Structures are given as structure tokens and as C-alpha cells.
């Protein structure tokens, strides 16, 4: 496996137009991992308390329209 330093050096050698492609790929990877983690947290009930609090705030009129 490559080290972070090796990856950084390889990135610095990329032409400018490839840096944008790499950034887009990396952001998509991050979004996909975020979605997987969020789905896992929802399935495990880790967000239930926050959802209940938000619903209670809304039902009591404690919210701000944006």
C-alpha cells in the first residue's frame, strides 16, 4: 500500500486538468461513504432522538422558516 506521502507526491505530478478529475472523484467517494454511514446510523436508531426532538420543536411552533 502507498503511503500518504507517496500519494501526495503523485498528485503533485498530475497535470492541472487531472487534478479537477481527481477532486471530483474524491468528493464523490466521500459523499458515498457519508451516505452509507448515514443509512447505517438511521438503521441503528442513532438519529431517533434527534428526529423526535426536531418533530417536537416543529409541532410546538419552535422553528424558523427559511
Short mmCIF file of C-alpha atoms in Angstrom, two decimals:
data_model
loop_
_atom_site.label_atom_id
_atom_site.label_comp_id
_atom_site.label_asym_id
_atom_site.label_seq_id
_atom_site.Cartn_x
_atom_site.Cartn_y
_atom_site.Cartn_z
CA UNK A 1 0.00 0.00 0.00
CA UNK A 2 1.19 3.50 -0.78
CA UNK A 3 1.93 5.97 1.99
CA UNK A 4 0.18 9.32 2.23
CA UNK A 5 3.44 10.99 1.26
CA UNK A 6 3.69 8.87 -1.92
CA UNK A 7 0.10 9.68 -2.82
CA UNK A 8 0.69 13.39 -2.21
CA UNK A 9 3.78 13.34 -4.41
CA UNK A 10 1.88 11.52 -7.17
CA UNK A 11 -0.91 14.11 -7.00
CA UNK A 12 1.60 16.95 -7.28
CA UNK A 13 2.85 15.42 -10.53
CA UNK A 14 -0.60 15.40 -12.15
CA UNK A 15 -1.40 17.91 -14.87
CA UNK A 16 -3.82 20.66 -13.81
CA UNK A 17 -6.76 19.22 -15.75
CA UNK A 18 -6.39 15.87 -13.96
CA UNK A 19 -6.43 17.49 -10.51
CA UNK A 20 -10.05 18.52 -11.12
CA UNK A 21 -10.96 14.98 -12.14
CA UNK A 22 -9.28 13.62 -9.02
CA UNK A 23 -11.09 16.13 -6.81
CA UNK A 24 -14.45 15.21 -8.33
CA UNK A 25 -13.72 11.50 -7.83
CA UNK A 26 -12.62 12.07 -4.24
CA UNK A 27 -15.68 14.16 -3.37
CA UNK A 28 -17.99 11.52 -4.87
CA UNK A 29 -16.24 8.86 -2.80
CA UNK A 30 -16.68 10.95 0.32
CA UNK A 31 -20.38 11.54 -0.42
CA UNK A 32 -20.93 7.81 -1.00
CA UNK A 33 -19.24 6.93 2.30
CA UNK A 34 -21.27 9.60 4.08
CA UNK A 35 -24.49 8.13 2.66
CA UNK A 36 -23.52 4.62 3.76
CA UNK A 37 -22.72 5.85 7.28
CA UNK A 38 -25.93 7.87 7.48
CA UNK A 39 -28.02 4.89 6.36
CA UNK A 40 -26.27 2.74 8.97
CA UNK A 41 -26.90 5.29 11.72
CA UNK A 42 -30.56 5.54 10.75
CA UNK A 43 -30.98 1.76 10.71
CA UNK A 44 -29.33 1.51 14.14
CA UNK A 45 -31.66 4.18 15.55
CA UNK A 46 -28.81 6.55 16.34
CA UNK A 47 -30.74 9.52 14.96
CA UNK A 48 -34.11 8.72 16.53
CA UNK A 49 -33.66 11.12 19.43
CA UNK A 50 -32.66 13.97 17.14
CA UNK A 51 -35.61 13.29 14.85
CA UNK A 52 -38.01 13.20 17.79
CA UNK A 53 -36.59 16.48 19.09
CA UNK A 54 -36.95 18.13 15.69
CA UNK A 55 -40.53 16.91 15.31
CA UNK A 56 -41.42 18.10 18.82
CA UNK A 57 -39.89 21.53 18.09
CA UNK A 58 -41.84 21.78 14.84
CA UNK A 59 -45.12 20.70 16.42
CA UNK A 60 -44.70 23.25 19.23
CA UNK A 61 -44.04 26.03 16.72
CA UNK A 62 -40.41 26.31 17.73
CA UNK A 63 -38.89 26.67 14.28
CA UNK A 64 -37.85 29.29 11.79
CA UNK A 65 -38.97 29.25 8.16
CA UNK A 66 -36.16 29.74 5.71
#
